PDB file of N, CA and C in Angstrom:
ATOM      1  N   MET A  89      22.939   0.172 -17.954  1.00 91.00           N
ATOM      2  CA  MET A  89      23.097   1.583 -17.727  1.00 91.00           C
ATOM      3  C   MET A  89      22.625   2.325 -18.954  1.00 91.00           C
ATOM      4  N   PHE A  90      22.175   3.569 -18.757  1.00 92.00           N
ATOM      5  CA  PHE A  90      21.823   4.408 -19.892  1.00 92.00           C
ATOM      6  C   PHE A  90      22.023   5.870 -19.531  1.00 92.00           C
ATOM      7  N   THR A  91      22.138   6.680 -20.560  1.00 93.00           N
ATOM      8  CA  THR A  91      22.297   8.123 -20.423  1.00 93.00           C
ATOM      9  C   THR A  91      21.347   8.798 -21.397  1.00 93.00           C
ATOM     10  N   ARG A  92      20.707   9.849 -20.939  1.00 91.00           N
ATOM     11  CA  ARG A  92      19.846  10.638 -21.799  1.00 91.00           C
ATOM     12  C   ARG A  92      20.232  12.094 -21.637  1.00 91.00           C
ATOM     13  N   LEU A  93      20.507  12.767 -22.748  1.00 90.00           N
ATOM     14  CA  LEU A  93      20.819  14.195 -22.737  1.00 90.00           C
ATOM     15  C   LEU A  93      19.782  14.930 -23.561  1.00 90.00           C
ATOM     16  N   GLY A  94      19.258  15.991 -23.027  1.00 90.00           N
ATOM     17  CA  GLY A  94      18.276  16.788 -23.750  1.00 90.00           C
ATOM     18  C   GLY A  94      18.751  18.226 -23.846  1.00 90.00           C
ATOM     19  N   PHE A  95      18.833  18.736 -25.053  1.00 85.00           N
ATOM     20  CA  PHE A  95      19.254  20.112 -25.289  1.00 85.00           C
ATOM     21  C   PHE A  95      18.177  20.778 -26.135  1.00 85.00           C
ATOM     22  N   ARG A  96      17.457  21.720 -25.528  1.00 84.00           N
ATOM     23  CA  ARG A  96      16.324  22.339 -26.206  1.00 84.00           C
ATOM     24  C   ARG A  96      16.430  23.863 -26.152  1.00 84.00           C
ATOM     25  N   PRO A  97      17.282  24.444 -27.004  1.00 81.00           N
ATOM     26  CA  PRO A  97      17.443  25.897 -26.964  1.00 81.00           C
ATOM     27  C   PRO A  97      16.161  26.652 -27.299  1.00 81.00           C
ATOM     28  N   GLY A  98      15.302  26.060 -28.110  1.00 82.00           N
ATOM     29  CA  GLY A  98      14.030  26.707 -28.431  1.00 82.00           C
ATOM     30  C   GLY A  98      13.122  26.835 -27.222  1.00 82.00           C
ATOM     31  N   ASN A  99      13.270  25.916 -26.259  1.00 83.00           N
ATOM     32  CA  ASN A  99      12.479  25.952 -25.025  1.00 83.00           C
ATOM     33  C   ASN A  99      13.242  26.598 -23.881  1.00 83.00           C
ATOM     34  N   GLY A 100      14.552  26.830 -24.082  1.00 83.00           N
ATOM     35  CA  GLY A 100      15.357  27.517 -23.069  1.00 83.00           C
ATOM     36  C   GLY A 100      15.878  26.636 -21.958  1.00 83.00           C
ATOM     37  N   TRP A 101      16.011  25.321 -22.173  1.00 85.00           N
ATOM     38  CA  TRP A 101      16.523  24.461 -21.109  1.00 85.00           C
ATOM     39  C   TRP A 101      17.290  23.263 -21.659  1.00 85.00           C
ATOM     40  N   ALA A 102      18.069  22.661 -20.781  1.00 88.00           N
ATOM     41  CA  ALA A 102      18.810  21.439 -21.093  1.00 88.00           C
ATOM     42  C   ALA A 102      18.780  20.555 -19.848  1.00 88.00           C
ATOM     43  N   ASP A 103      18.843  19.231 -20.053  1.00 91.00           N
ATOM     44  CA  ASP A 103      18.873  18.327 -18.906  1.00 91.00           C
ATOM     45  C   ASP A 103      19.610  17.046 -19.269  1.00 91.00           C
ATOM     46  N   ALA A 104      19.954  16.284 -18.224  1.00 92.00           N
ATOM     47  CA  ALA A 104      20.653  15.018 -18.414  1.00 92.00           C
ATOM     48  C   ALA A 104      20.220  14.042 -17.326  1.00 92.00           C
ATOM     49  N   LEU A 105      20.101  12.777 -17.699  1.00 93.00           N
ATOM     50  CA  LEU A 105      19.770  11.700 -16.773  1.00 93.00           C
ATOM     51  C   LEU A 105      20.741  10.564 -17.026  1.00 93.00           C
ATOM     52  N   HIS A 106      21.352  10.066 -15.966  1.00 94.00           N
ATOM     53  CA  HIS A 106      22.274   8.939 -16.046  1.00 94.00           C
ATOM     54  C   HIS A 106      21.798   7.888 -15.046  1.00 94.00           C
ATOM     55  N   ALA A 107      21.640   6.647 -15.489  1.00 95.00           N
ATOM     56  CA  ALA A 107      21.169   5.578 -14.610  1.00 95.00           C
ATOM     57  C   ALA A 107      22.040   4.340 -14.763  1.00 95.00           C
ATOM     58  N   VAL A 108      22.307   3.688 -13.638  1.00 95.00           N
ATOM     59  CA  VAL A 108      23.090   2.455 -13.613  1.00 95.00           C
ATOM     60  C   VAL A 108      22.317   1.439 -12.787  1.00 95.00           C
ATOM     61  N   TYR A 109      22.052   0.285 -13.374  1.00 95.00           N
ATOM     62  CA  TYR A 109      21.375  -0.788 -12.653  1.00 95.00           C
ATOM     63  C   TYR A 109      22.409  -1.525 -11.807  1.00 95.00           C
ATOM     64  N   LEU A 110      22.153  -1.637 -10.501  1.00 95.00           N
ATOM     65  CA  LEU A 110      23.103  -2.214  -9.559  1.00 95.00           C
ATOM     66  C   LEU A 110      22.808  -3.668  -9.223  1.00 95.00           C
ATOM     67  N   GLY A 111      21.710  -4.194  -9.662  1.00 92.00           N
ATOM     68  CA  GLY A 111      21.326  -5.555  -9.288  1.00 92.00           C
ATOM     69  C   GLY A 111      20.469  -5.534  -8.039  1.00 92.00           C
ATOM     70  N   GLY A 112      19.772  -6.607  -7.797  1.00 94.00           N
ATOM     71  CA  GLY A 112      18.925  -6.690  -6.611  1.00 94.00           C
ATOM     72  C   GLY A 112      17.796  -5.667  -6.623  1.00 94.00           C
ATOM     73  N   GLY A 113      17.402  -5.208  -7.808  1.00 93.00           N
ATOM     74  CA  GLY A 113      16.323  -4.231  -7.897  1.00 93.00           C
ATOM     75  C   GLY A 113      16.733  -2.806  -7.589  1.00 93.00           C
ATOM     76  N   ARG A 114      18.028  -2.539  -7.480  1.00 95.00           N
ATOM     77  CA  ARG A 114      18.499  -1.197  -7.144  1.00 95.00           C
ATOM     78  C   ARG A 114      18.991  -0.464  -8.400  1.00 95.00           C
ATOM     79  N   VAL A 115      18.787   0.849  -8.384  1.00 94.00           N
ATOM     80  CA  VAL A 115      19.231   1.704  -9.482  1.00 94.00           C
ATOM     81  C   VAL A 115      19.871   2.954  -8.881  1.00 94.00           C
ATOM     82  N   ALA A 116      21.041   3.326  -9.395  1.00 95.00           N
ATOM     83  CA  ALA A 116      21.679   4.590  -9.004  1.00 95.00           C
ATOM     84  C   ALA A 116      21.515   5.549 -10.173  1.00 95.00           C
ATOM     85  N   PHE A 117      21.150   6.806  -9.888  1.00 92.00           N
ATOM     86  CA  PHE A 117      20.982   7.749 -10.983  1.00 92.00           C
ATOM     87  C   PHE A 117      21.317   9.161 -10.544  1.00 92.00           C
ATOM     88  N   THR A 118      21.625   9.986 -11.530  1.00 93.00           N
ATOM     89  CA  THR A 118      21.795  11.414 -11.327  1.00 93.00           C
ATOM     90  C   THR A 118      20.922  12.119 -12.358  1.00 93.00           C
ATOM     91  N   TYR A 119      20.423  13.277 -12.001  1.00 92.00           N
ATOM     92  CA  TYR A 119      19.629  14.081 -12.913  1.00 92.00           C
ATOM     93  C   TYR A 119      20.000  15.541 -12.669  1.00 92.00           C
ATOM     94  N   GLY A 120      20.121  16.282 -13.729  1.00 91.00           N
ATOM     95  CA  GLY A 120      20.382  17.707 -13.620  1.00 91.00           C
ATOM     96  C   GLY A 120      19.751  18.431 -14.787  1.00 91.00           C
ATOM     97  N   GLY A 121      19.340  19.631 -14.545  1.00 90.00           N
ATOM     98  CA  GLY A 121      18.756  20.443 -15.602  1.00 90.00           C
ATOM     99  C   GLY A 121      19.016  21.902 -15.315  1.00 90.00           C
ATOM    100  N   ARG A 122      18.999  22.695 -16.368  1.00 87.00           N
ATOM    101  CA  ARG A 122      19.193  24.121 -16.167  1.00 87.00           C
ATOM    102  C   ARG A 122      18.657  24.897 -17.354  1.00 87.00           C
ATOM    103  N   GLU A 123      18.396  26.162 -17.109  1.00 85.00           N
ATOM    104  CA  GLU A 123      17.976  27.054 -18.174  1.00 85.00           C
ATOM    105  C   GLU A 123      19.207  27.461 -18.961  1.00 85.00           C
ATOM    106  N   ILE A 124      19.087  27.524 -20.275  1.00 82.00           N
ATOM    107  CA  ILE A 124      20.221  27.925 -21.100  1.00 82.00           C
ATOM    108  C   ILE A 124      19.929  29.188 -21.891  1.00 82.00           C
ATOM    109  N   GLY A 125      18.699  29.606 -21.946  1.00 68.00           N
ATOM    110  CA  GLY A 125      18.343  30.791 -22.707  1.00 68.00           C
ATOM    111  C   GLY A 125      18.268  30.486 -24.199  1.00 68.00           C
ATOM    112  N   GLN A 126      17.421  31.169 -24.890  1.00 61.00           N
ATOM    113  CA  GLN A 126      17.245  30.911 -26.313  1.00 61.00           C
ATOM    114  C   GLN A 126      18.421  31.394 -27.147  1.00 61.00           C
ATOM    115  N   ASP A 127      19.271  32.258 -26.578  1.00 58.00           N
ATOM    116  CA  ASP A 127      20.443  32.714 -27.314  1.00 58.00           C
ATOM    117  C   ASP A 127      21.646  31.797 -27.086  1.00 58.00           C
ATOM    118  N   ARG A 128      21.440  30.675 -26.374  1.00 54.00           N
ATOM    119  CA  ARG A 128      22.453  29.655 -26.082  1.00 54.00           C
ATOM    120  C   ARG A 128      23.585  30.155 -25.191  1.00 54.00           C
ATOM    121  N   GLU A 129      23.365  31.236 -24.495  1.00 57.00           N
ATOM    122  CA  GLU A 129      24.369  31.759 -23.577  1.00 57.00           C
ATOM    123  C   GLU A 129      24.664  30.739 -22.481  1.00 57.00           C
ATOM    124  N   GLY A 130      25.923  30.524 -22.199  1.00 55.00           N
ATOM    125  CA  GLY A 130      26.327  29.625 -21.135  1.00 55.00           C
ATOM    126  C   GLY A 130      26.333  28.160 -21.495  1.00 55.00           C
ATOM    127  N   MET A 131      26.098  27.802 -22.745  1.00 54.00           N
ATOM    128  CA  MET A 131      26.030  26.389 -23.088  1.00 54.00           C
ATOM    129  C   MET A 131      27.399  25.733 -23.136  1.00 54.00           C
ATOM    130  N   ASP A 132      28.479  26.505 -23.071  1.00 58.00           N
ATOM    131  CA  ASP A 132      29.813  25.924 -23.100  1.00 58.00           C
ATOM    132  C   ASP A 132      30.422  25.793 -21.702  1.00 58.00           C
ATOM    133  N   THR A 133      29.620  25.948 -20.657  1.00 57.00           N
ATOM    134  CA  THR A 133      30.135  25.823 -19.294  1.00 57.00           C
ATOM    135  C   THR A 133      29.665  24.521 -18.674  1.00 57.00           C
ATOM    136  N   LEU A 134      30.434  24.020 -17.730  1.00 54.00           N
ATOM    137  CA  LEU A 134      30.100  22.790 -17.018  1.00 54.00           C
ATOM    138  C   LEU A 134      29.803  23.135 -15.568  1.00 54.00           C
ATOM    139  N   GLU A 135      28.887  22.406 -14.981  1.00 58.00           N
ATOM    140  CA  GLU A 135      28.567  22.578 -13.574  1.00 58.00           C
ATOM    141  C   GLU A 135      28.778  21.257 -12.859  1.00 58.00           C
ATOM    142  N   GLU A 136      29.121  21.337 -11.592  1.00 54.00           N
ATOM    143  CA  GLU A 136      29.354  20.139 -10.798  1.00 54.00           C
ATOM    144  C   GLU A 136      28.048  19.395 -10.552  1.00 54.00           C
ATOM    145  N   VAL A 137      28.102  18.079 -10.666  1.00 51.00           N
ATOM    146  CA  VAL A 137      26.952  17.234 -10.352  1.00 51.00           C
ATOM    147  C   VAL A 137      27.265  16.479  -9.076  1.00 51.00           C
ATOM    148  N   ARG A 138      26.401  16.554  -8.102  1.00 50.00           N
ATOM    149  CA  ARG A 138      26.590  15.845  -6.832  1.00 50.00           C
ATOM    150  C   ARG A 138      25.632  14.674  -6.748  1.00 50.00           C
ATOM    151  N   VAL A 139      26.130  13.549  -6.295  1.00 47.00           N
ATOM    152  CA  VAL A 139      25.329  12.338  -6.184  1.00 47.00           C
ATOM    153  C   VAL A 139      24.959  12.107  -4.746  1.00 47.00           C
TER     154      VAL A 139
END
């Protein structure tokens, strides 16, 4: 399994990728991204992730 988080206020966006290897060649993952604005507004809020 691995997790990657990207926070780029200079570019105005953030994203996250989570992957879990299930065996048998299968992988489960979630990905989400959103605009955060260069002033970092809203960076302290959480949003629901649906799989």
